[in-house]
Coordinates of C-alpha atoms in Angstrom, one line a residue:
X1 CA 54.2 8.5 24.0
X2 CA 56.6 9.4 26.8
X3 CA 54.3 7.6 29.3
X4 CA 54.3 4.5 27.1
X5 CA 58.1 4.5 26.8
X6 CA 58.3 4.9 30.5
X7 CA 56.1 1.9 31.1
X8 CA 57.9 -0.3 28.6
X9 CA 61.2 0.5 30.4
X10 CA 59.8 -0.7 33.6
X11 CA 59.0 -4.4 32.9
X12 CA 57.6 -4.9 36.5
X13 CA 54.7 -2.6 35.5
X14 CA 54.0 -4.8 32.4
X15 CA 54.0 -7.9 34.6
X16 CA 51.6 -6.2 37.0
X17 CA 49.2 -5.2 34.3
X18 CA 49.1 -8.7 32.7
X19 CA 48.6 -10.2 36.2
X20 CA 45.8 -7.8 36.9
X21 CA 44.0 -8.5 33.7
X22 CA 44.4 -12.2 34.1
X23 CA 43.1 -12.3 37.7
X24 CA 40.1 -10.1 36.7
X25 CA 39.4 -12.4 33.7
X26 CA 39.3 -15.5 35.9
X27 CA 36.9 -13.7 38.3
X28 CA 39.1 -13.9 41.3
X29 CA 38.0 -12.2 44.5
X30 CA 39.1 -8.6 44.8
X31 CA 41.4 -9.5 47.7
X32 CA 43.2 -12.0 45.4
X33 CA 43.3 -9.6 42.5
X34 CA 45.0 -6.9 44.7
X35 CA 47.4 -9.3 46.5
X36 CA 48.3 -11.2 43.3
X37 CA 49.0 -8.1 41.3
X38 CA 51.1 -6.6 44.1
X39 CA 53.1 -9.8 44.7
X40 CA 53.9 -10.1 41.0
X41 CA 54.9 -6.5 40.9
X42 CA 57.1 -6.9 44.0
X43 CA 58.6 -10.1 42.8
X44 CA 59.7 -8.6 39.4
X45 CA 60.9 -5.5 41.2
X46 CA 63.1 -7.7 43.3
X47 CA 64.5 -9.2 40.1
X48 CA 65.3 -5.8 38.8
X49 CA 66.9 -4.7 42.1
X50 CA 69.0 -7.8 42.1
X51 CA 70.0 -7.2 38.5
X52 CA 71.0 -3.6 39.3
X53 CA 73.3 -4.9 42.0
X54 CA 74.8 -7.4 39.6
X55 CA 75.2 -4.7 37.0
X56 CA 76.9 -2.3 39.4
X57 CA 79.4 -5.0 40.5
X58 CA 80.1 -6.0 36.9
X59 CA 80.5 -2.3 35.9
X60 CA 83.2 -1.9 38.6
X61 CA 84.9 -5.2 37.5
X62 CA 84.8 -4.2 33.9
X63 CA 86.5 -0.9 34.6
X64 CA 89.2 -2.5 36.7
X65 CA 89.7 -5.3 34.2
X66 CA 90.1 -2.9 31.3
X67 CA 92.6 -0.8 33.2
X68 CA 94.5 -3.9 34.4
X69 CA 94.9 -5.3 30.9
X70 CA 94.9 -2.0 28.9
X71 CA 91.9 -2.9 26.7
X72 CA 90.3 -0.4 24.4
X73 CA 87.6 -1.0 21.9
X74 CA 83.8 -1.2 21.3
X75 CA 81.7 -2.1 24.3
X76 CA 78.3 -3.4 23.2
X77 CA 75.5 -1.8 25.3
X78 CA 71.8 -1.7 24.2
X79 CA 71.1 1.0 26.8
X80 CA 73.9 3.2 25.5
X81 CA 72.8 2.9 21.8
X82 CA 69.1 3.5 22.8
X83 CA 70.0 6.6 24.8
X84 CA 71.9 8.0 21.8
X85 CA 69.0 7.4 19.4
X86 CA 66.1 8.2 21.8
X87 CA 65.6 11.9 21.0
X88 CA 65.5 11.4 17.2
X89 CA 64.2 7.9 16.6
X90 CA 62.5 7.3 19.9
X91 CA 58.9 8.1 18.8
X92 CA 59.2 5.9 15.7
X93 CA 60.8 3.0 17.6
X94 CA 58.0 3.2 20.3
X95 CA 55.3 3.0 17.6
X96 CA 57.2 0.1 16.0
X97 CA 57.0 -1.6 19.4
X98 CA 53.2 -0.9 19.7
X99 CA 52.5 -2.5 16.3
X100 CA 54.9 -5.3 17.2
X101 CA 53.0 -6.0 20.4
X102 CA 49.6 -6.1 18.6
X103 CA 51.1 -8.3 15.9
X104 CA 52.5 -10.7 18.5
X105 CA 49.1 -11.2 20.1
X106 CA 47.4 -11.6 16.7
X107 CA 50.0 -14.2 15.7
X108 CA 49.6 -16.0 19.0
X109 CA 45.9 -16.1 18.5
X110 CA 45.7 -17.4 14.9
X111 CA 49.0 -19.3 14.4
X112 CA 50.8 -22.2 16.0
X113 CA 53.3 -19.7 17.5
X114 CA 51.3 -19.4 20.8
X115 CA 53.7 -17.3 22.9
X116 CA 53.4 -13.7 24.0
X117 CA 56.6 -11.8 24.6
X118 CA 56.4 -10.1 28.0
X119 CA 60.0 -8.8 28.2
X120 CA 59.0 -5.6 26.4
X121 CA 62.1 -3.7 27.5
X122 CA 64.2 -6.1 25.3
X123 CA 61.6 -5.8 22.5
X124 CA 62.1 -2.0 22.7
X125 CA 65.8 -2.4 22.1
X126 CA 65.0 -4.6 19.1
X127 CA 62.6 -1.9 17.9
X128 CA 65.4 0.6 18.0
X129 CA 67.7 -1.7 16.0
X130 CA 65.0 -2.1 13.4
X131 CA 64.4 1.7 13.3
X132 CA 68.1 2.3 13.0
X133 CA 68.2 0.1 9.8
X134 CA 65.3 2.0 8.3
X135 CA 67.2 5.3 9.0
X136 CA 69.5 4.1 6.2
X137 CA 66.6 4.5 3.8
X138 CA 64.3 7.1 2.4
X139 CA 61.1 5.2 3.2
X140 CA 58.1 7.1 4.7
X141 CA 57.7 6.9 8.5
X142 CA 54.4 5.0 8.2
X143 CA 56.1 2.3 6.2
X144 CA 58.8 2.0 8.8
X145 CA 56.2 1.7 11.6
X146 CA 54.1 -0.9 9.8
X147 CA 56.8 -3.1 8.3
X148 CA 59.1 -2.7 11.3
X149 CA 56.3 -3.5 13.7
X150 CA 55.2 -6.6 11.7
X151 CA 58.8 -7.9 11.6
X152 CA 59.1 -7.2 15.4
X153 CA 55.8 -9.0 16.1
X154 CA 57.0 -12.1 14.1
X155 CA 60.2 -12.1 16.2
X156 CA 58.3 -11.7 19.4
X157 CA 56.0 -14.6 18.7
X158 CA 58.6 -17.0 17.1
X159 CA 61.7 -16.6 19.3
X160 CA 60.1 -17.7 22.6
X161 CA 58.3 -20.6 20.8
X162 CA 61.6 -21.6 19.1
X163 CA 63.3 -22.4 22.4
X164 CA 60.3 -23.5 24.4
X165 CA 61.0 -27.2 23.9
X166 CA 64.5 -26.6 25.4
X167 CA 63.1 -24.4 28.2
X168 CA 60.6 -27.0 29.4
X169 CA 63.5 -29.4 30.1
X170 CA 64.9 -27.0 32.6
X171 CA 61.7 -25.7 34.3
X172 CA 59.8 -28.9 34.0
X173 CA 56.7 -27.1 32.8
X174 CA 55.0 -26.0 29.6
X175 CA 53.2 -23.1 31.4
X176 CA 55.8 -20.5 30.4
X177 CA 58.9 -20.1 28.3
X178 CA 61.7 -17.6 27.8
X179 CA 61.4 -14.3 26.0
X180 CA 64.9 -12.9 25.7
X181 CA 67.1 -11.3 23.1
X182 CA 69.7 -14.1 23.3
X183 CA 67.3 -16.8 22.0
X184 CA 69.4 -17.4 18.9
X185 CA 72.4 -18.3 21.0
X186 CA 70.3 -20.4 23.3
X187 CA 68.8 -22.3 20.4
X188 CA 72.0 -23.1 18.6
X189 CA 73.9 -23.7 21.9
X190 CA 71.3 -26.2 23.1
X191 CA 71.1 -27.9 19.7
X192 CA 74.9 -28.4 19.6
X193 CA 74.9 -29.4 23.3
X194 CA 72.3 -32.1 22.6
X195 CA 74.4 -33.4 19.6
X196 CA 77.8 -33.3 21.1
X197 CA 77.3 -33.3 24.9
X198 CA 76.8 -36.0 27.5
X199 CA 73.5 -35.6 29.3
X200 CA 74.5 -38.2 32.0
X201 CA 77.2 -35.8 33.4
X202 CA 75.0 -33.0 34.9
X203 CA 77.0 -29.9 35.7
X204 CA 75.1 -29.5 39.0
X205 CA 76.2 -32.9 40.1
X206 CA 79.9 -32.5 39.8
X207 CA 81.7 -34.6 42.4
X208 CA 83.3 -32.3 45.0
X209 CA 85.9 -33.4 47.5
X210 CA 84.6 -33.4 51.1
X211 CA 87.2 -30.8 52.0
X212 CA 85.7 -28.3 49.6
X213 CA 82.0 -29.4 49.9
X214 CA 81.1 -25.8 50.8
X215 CA 81.5 -25.0 47.1
X216 CA 78.3 -26.9 46.4
X217 CA 76.4 -23.9 48.0
X218 CA 75.7 -21.6 45.0
X219 CA 76.0 -18.5 47.2
X220 CA 79.5 -19.5 48.4
X221 CA 80.6 -20.6 44.9
X222 CA 79.4 -17.3 43.4
X223 CA 81.1 -15.2 46.1
X224 CA 84.4 -17.0 45.9
X225 CA 84.5 -16.9 42.1
X226 CA 83.9 -13.2 41.9
X227 CA 86.3 -12.6 44.7
X228 CA 89.1 -14.4 42.7
X229 CA 88.2 -12.5 39.5
X230 CA 88.3 -9.1 41.3
X231 CA 91.5 -9.9 43.3
X232 CA 93.4 -11.0 40.2
X233 CA 92.3 -7.9 38.2
X234 CA 93.1 -5.6 41.2
X235 CA 96.6 -7.2 41.6
X236 CA 97.4 -6.8 37.9
X237 CA 96.1 -3.2 37.9
X238 CA 98.0 -2.2 41.1
X239 CA 96.6 -0.4 44.1
X240 CA 97.2 3.1 42.6
X241 CA 95.3 2.2 39.4
X242 CA 92.5 0.5 41.4
X243 CA 92.0 3.7 43.5
X244 CA 92.0 5.8 40.4
X245 CA 89.2 3.7 38.8
X246 CA 87.2 3.7 42.0
X247 CA 87.5 7.4 42.3
X248 CA 86.4 7.9 38.7
X249 CA 83.4 5.6 39.3
X250 CA 82.5 7.5 42.5
X251 CA 82.3 10.7 40.5
X252 CA 85.6 12.1 41.5
X253 CA 85.3 11.4 45.2
X254 CA 88.7 10.1 46.4
X255 CA 88.7 6.4 47.2
X256 CA 91.3 4.2 49.0
X257 CA 90.6 0.5 48.9
X258 CA 92.5 -2.5 50.2
X259 CA 92.6 -5.0 47.4
X260 CA 91.5 -8.0 49.4
X261 CA 88.7 -6.3 51.3
X262 CA 87.5 -4.6 48.1
X263 CA 87.4 -8.0 46.3
X264 CA 85.6 -9.7 49.2
X265 CA 83.0 -6.9 49.4
X266 CA 82.3 -6.9 45.6
X267 CA 82.1 -10.7 45.5
X268 CA 79.6 -10.7 48.4
X269 CA 77.5 -8.0 46.7
X270 CA 77.3 -10.1 43.6
X271 CA 76.2 -13.2 45.5
X272 CA 73.7 -11.1 47.4
X273 CA 72.3 -9.6 44.2
X274 CA 71.9 -13.1 42.6
X275 CA 70.1 -14.3 45.8
X276 CA 67.6 -11.4 45.5
X277 CA 67.0 -12.2 41.9
X278 CA 66.2 -15.8 42.6
X279 CA 63.9 -14.9 45.5
X280 CA 62.0 -12.5 43.3
X281 CA 61.6 -15.1 40.5
X282 CA 59.7 -17.4 42.8
X283 CA 57.3 -14.6 43.8
X284 CA 56.4 -13.4 40.4
X285 CA 56.2 -16.7 38.6
X286 CA 53.9 -18.2 41.2
X287 CA 51.5 -15.3 40.5
X288 CA 52.0 -14.6 36.8
X289 CA 51.6 -18.0 35.3
X290 CA 48.1 -18.7 36.7
X291 CA 47.0 -15.1 36.0
X292 CA 48.3 -15.3 32.4
X293 CA 45.8 -18.0 31.6
X294 CA 43.1 -15.5 32.2
X295 CA 44.9 -12.9 30.0
X296 CA 45.3 -15.5 27.3
X297 CA 41.7 -16.5 27.5
X298 CA 40.8 -13.0 26.4
X299 CA 43.5 -12.1 23.9
X300 CA 45.1 -15.3 22.7
X301 CA 43.6 -18.6 23.8
X302 CA 46.1 -21.3 24.4
X303 CA 49.1 -18.9 24.5
X304 CA 51.8 -19.0 27.2
X305 CA 53.9 -16.1 28.5
X306 CA 57.5 -15.5 27.5
X307 CA 59.3 -14.2 30.6
X308 CA 62.7 -12.9 31.4
X309 CA 65.6 -15.4 31.1
X310 CA 66.6 -15.0 34.7
X311 CA 63.9 -17.4 35.7
X312 CA 66.2 -20.2 34.6
X313 CA 68.9 -19.2 37.2
X314 CA 67.2 -20.7 40.2
X315 CA 67.2 -24.1 38.6
X316 CA 71.0 -24.4 38.0
X317 CA 72.9 -21.7 39.8
X318 CA 76.4 -23.4 39.6
X319 CA 75.9 -24.1 35.9
X320 CA 75.0 -20.4 35.3
X321 CA 78.4 -19.5 36.9
X322 CA 80.2 -21.9 34.6
X323 CA 78.4 -20.3 31.6
X324 CA 79.4 -16.8 32.7
X325 CA 83.0 -17.7 33.0
X326 CA 83.1 -19.6 29.7
X327 CA 81.2 -16.9 27.7
X328 CA 83.5 -14.2 29.2
X329 CA 86.7 -16.2 28.5
X330 CA 85.5 -16.7 24.9
X331 CA 85.0 -13.0 24.5
X332 CA 88.5 -12.3 25.9
X333 CA 89.9 -14.7 23.3
X334 CA 88.0 -12.9 20.5
X335 CA 89.5 -9.6 21.5
X336 CA 92.7 -10.9 19.9
X337 CA 91.1 -12.9 17.1
X338 CA 88.7 -10.3 15.5
X339 CA 91.4 -7.7 14.6
X340 CA 93.2 -10.4 12.6
X341 CA 90.2 -10.4 10.3
X342 CA 89.9 -6.6 10.1
X343 CA 87.1 -6.2 12.6
X344 CA 86.8 -3.9 15.6
X345 CA 87.9 -5.0 19.0
X346 CA 84.8 -6.0 20.9
X347 CA 85.2 -5.8 24.7
X348 CA 83.0 -8.4 26.4
X349 CA 79.9 -7.0 28.0
X350 CA 80.0 -8.6 31.5
X351 CA 76.3 -8.4 32.2
X352 CA 75.6 -9.9 28.8
X353 CA 78.1 -12.7 29.4
X354 CA 76.6 -13.3 32.8
X355 CA 72.9 -13.4 31.7
X356 CA 73.1 -14.9 28.3
X357 CA 76.2 -17.1 29.0
X358 CA 74.6 -18.4 32.2
X359 CA 71.3 -19.1 30.5
X360 CA 73.0 -20.8 27.5
X361 CA 74.9 -23.0 29.9
X362 CA 71.8 -24.0 31.8
X363 CA 69.9 -24.9 28.6
X364 CA 73.1 -26.7 27.3
X365 CA 73.4 -28.6 30.5
X366 CA 69.8 -29.8 30.3
X367 CA 70.5 -31.2 26.8
X368 CA 74.2 -32.3 27.1
X369 CA 75.5 -32.1 30.7
X370 CA 78.6 -30.3 31.6
X371 CA 80.1 -30.7 28.2
X372 CA 76.9 -29.3 26.7
X373 CA 77.0 -26.4 29.1
X374 CA 80.5 -25.4 28.0
X375 CA 79.6 -25.9 24.3
X376 CA 76.5 -23.7 24.6
X377 CA 78.2 -20.9 26.5
X378 CA 81.1 -20.9 24.0
X379 CA 78.5 -20.4 21.2
X380 CA 77.0 -17.6 23.2
X381 CA 80.4 -15.9 23.7
X382 CA 81.2 -16.2 20.0
X383 CA 77.9 -14.6 19.1
X384 CA 78.3 -11.8 21.6
X385 CA 81.7 -11.0 20.0
X386 CA 81.3 -11.8 16.3
X387 CA 77.8 -10.4 15.6
X388 CA 78.4 -6.9 16.9
X389 CA 81.8 -6.8 15.0
X390 CA 80.3 -7.9 11.7
X391 CA 77.2 -5.7 11.9
X392 CA 79.0 -2.5 13.2
X393 CA 79.9 -1.2 9.7
X394 CA 76.2 -1.4 8.7
X395 CA 75.1 0.7 11.6
X396 CA 78.1 3.1 11.5
X397 CA 76.5 5.8 9.2
X398 CA 73.5 6.1 11.7
X399 CA 75.9 6.1 14.7
X400 CA 78.0 8.7 13.1
X401 CA 75.0 10.9 12.3
X402 CA 73.8 10.8 16.0
X403 CA 77.3 10.9 17.5
X404 CA 77.2 7.4 19.0
X405 CA 80.8 6.2 19.6
X406 CA 82.5 3.1 21.0
X407 CA 79.4 1.0 21.4
X408 CA 77.0 -1.2 19.5
X409 CA 73.8 -3.3 20.0
X410 CA 74.8 -6.2 22.2
X411 CA 72.4 -9.2 21.9
X412 CA 72.3 -11.8 19.1
X413 CA 68.6 -11.6 18.3
X414 CA 68.4 -7.9 17.8
X415 CA 71.5 -7.8 15.6
X416 CA 70.4 -10.8 13.5
X417 CA 66.9 -9.2 13.1
X418 CA 68.4 -5.9 12.0
X419 CA 70.8 -7.6 9.6
X420 CA 68.0 -9.7 8.1
X421 CA 66.0 -6.5 7.6
X422 CA 69.0 -4.7 6.1
X423 CA 69.4 -7.4 3.5
X424 CA 65.9 -6.6 2.1
X425 CA 65.9 -2.8 2.5
X426 CA 69.5 -1.9 1.9
X427 CA 71.6 -4.6 0.2
X428 CA 69.1 -6.0 -2.2
X429 CA 67.9 -2.6 -3.5
X430 CA 71.5 -1.6 -3.9
X431 CA 72.2 -4.8 -5.8
X432 CA 69.4 -4.1 -8.2
X433 CA 70.2 -0.4 -8.5
X434 CA 67.0 0.8 -6.7
X435 CA 68.5 3.9 -5.3
X436 CA 65.2 5.6 -4.5
X437 CA 64.9 3.5 -1.4
X438 CA 68.3 4.4 0.0
X439 CA 69.7 7.4 1.9
X440 CA 72.9 8.9 0.8
X441 CA 74.9 6.9 3.3
X442 CA 73.2 3.6 2.8
X443 CA 75.3 2.6 -0.2
X444 CA 78.5 3.5 1.6
X445 CA 77.4 1.4 4.6
X446 CA 76.6 -1.6 2.3
X447 CA 80.0 -1.3 0.6
X448 CA 81.8 -1.0 3.9
X449 CA 80.0 -4.1 5.3
X450 CA 80.6 -6.0 2.1
X451 CA 84.3 -5.1 2.1
X452 CA 84.6 -6.2 5.7
X453 CA 83.0 -9.5 4.8
X454 CA 85.4 -10.0 1.9
X455 CA 88.4 -9.3 4.2
X456 CA 87.2 -11.9 6.6

């Protein structure tokens, strides 16, 4: 089980295995099998390396930003929640994932939902969210694994299929689609963008004065944007606070940074990380898509792969930046709005804003131009803030039991899936007085969530 969990946490290995099976199934020469598998593995590893750079930069920015503006609250993080539940619910969640993966392939083979969810690290987070809901009940473990796995399998098959007709407008191909836990935000964002946007005004074709034509280069635009964000936050925080934060992040090693140089370096790191991601995307997509046809021929004829959402970023890099800033700004606004309705303060997760906000904007732009990109990324920012706040009371008994504090599941899909499950295994049984299904704390969770909804 530990080996399986380790593999699932390393999506590059999943990509390599699928590529290997596909190339063998298409009877490629052994030299092609070896080279294709390695290139796909290297390509996805580059994406993860770039993502780590982006995450590290955003972690620093988040710490400086919070200190500068004195923000305290719940910071959604799938990794933080999973690490808190791993020792107690990890085995059950991993078995839910196994059943979900099998169910996904069966559904792709025998139904119109012909997509296979390859972003298994995100499916694992969803499996933990499902398992956490079942922790509110007294149901046997085998029921949790079977029912939870079937629900996860349905999600894994339907969510990439649901947004595939929007994805093909960006990638100009029906050979693959997106498998990501922000699909609900992408779907509603693109739908509203198509309805209220203006497709003729493409965000990538914004007219730029000749004097600032350099901003059309995505690497320059990304670096300068992050430089300004860092510099403003550093100035508000002050040099003393900035050095305190950097010292804390460095594990207590004293740090002294000049604000301008610090901001320039972090902006450049961020632009470099994004460049690595885009280079890796081209490598692994070029190998995976042809190989997956061989994989599908064996397991699910006619199915297409659902891959990580970062594959969209090479198509509209400037739009992705617009989406990040818009999603983040929406989250900042919601910091002040949510407490007015009795909900917890949700601090925007910068990596979530960057990835899901950027992807939402790219899909929104393809359907409704610049206006559509902004609409879609606002939808994303609202979901990233509102869904964790609304669902937190439901998860609180489980979090309290396992001493998980100041965090929550982050992405729209996993929260929506968990809430849908909770309606059937917690709220409806309570409504009909079926107490045998519920744990001692489930009723309290339901009442708390219901009270929060009434207050809103």
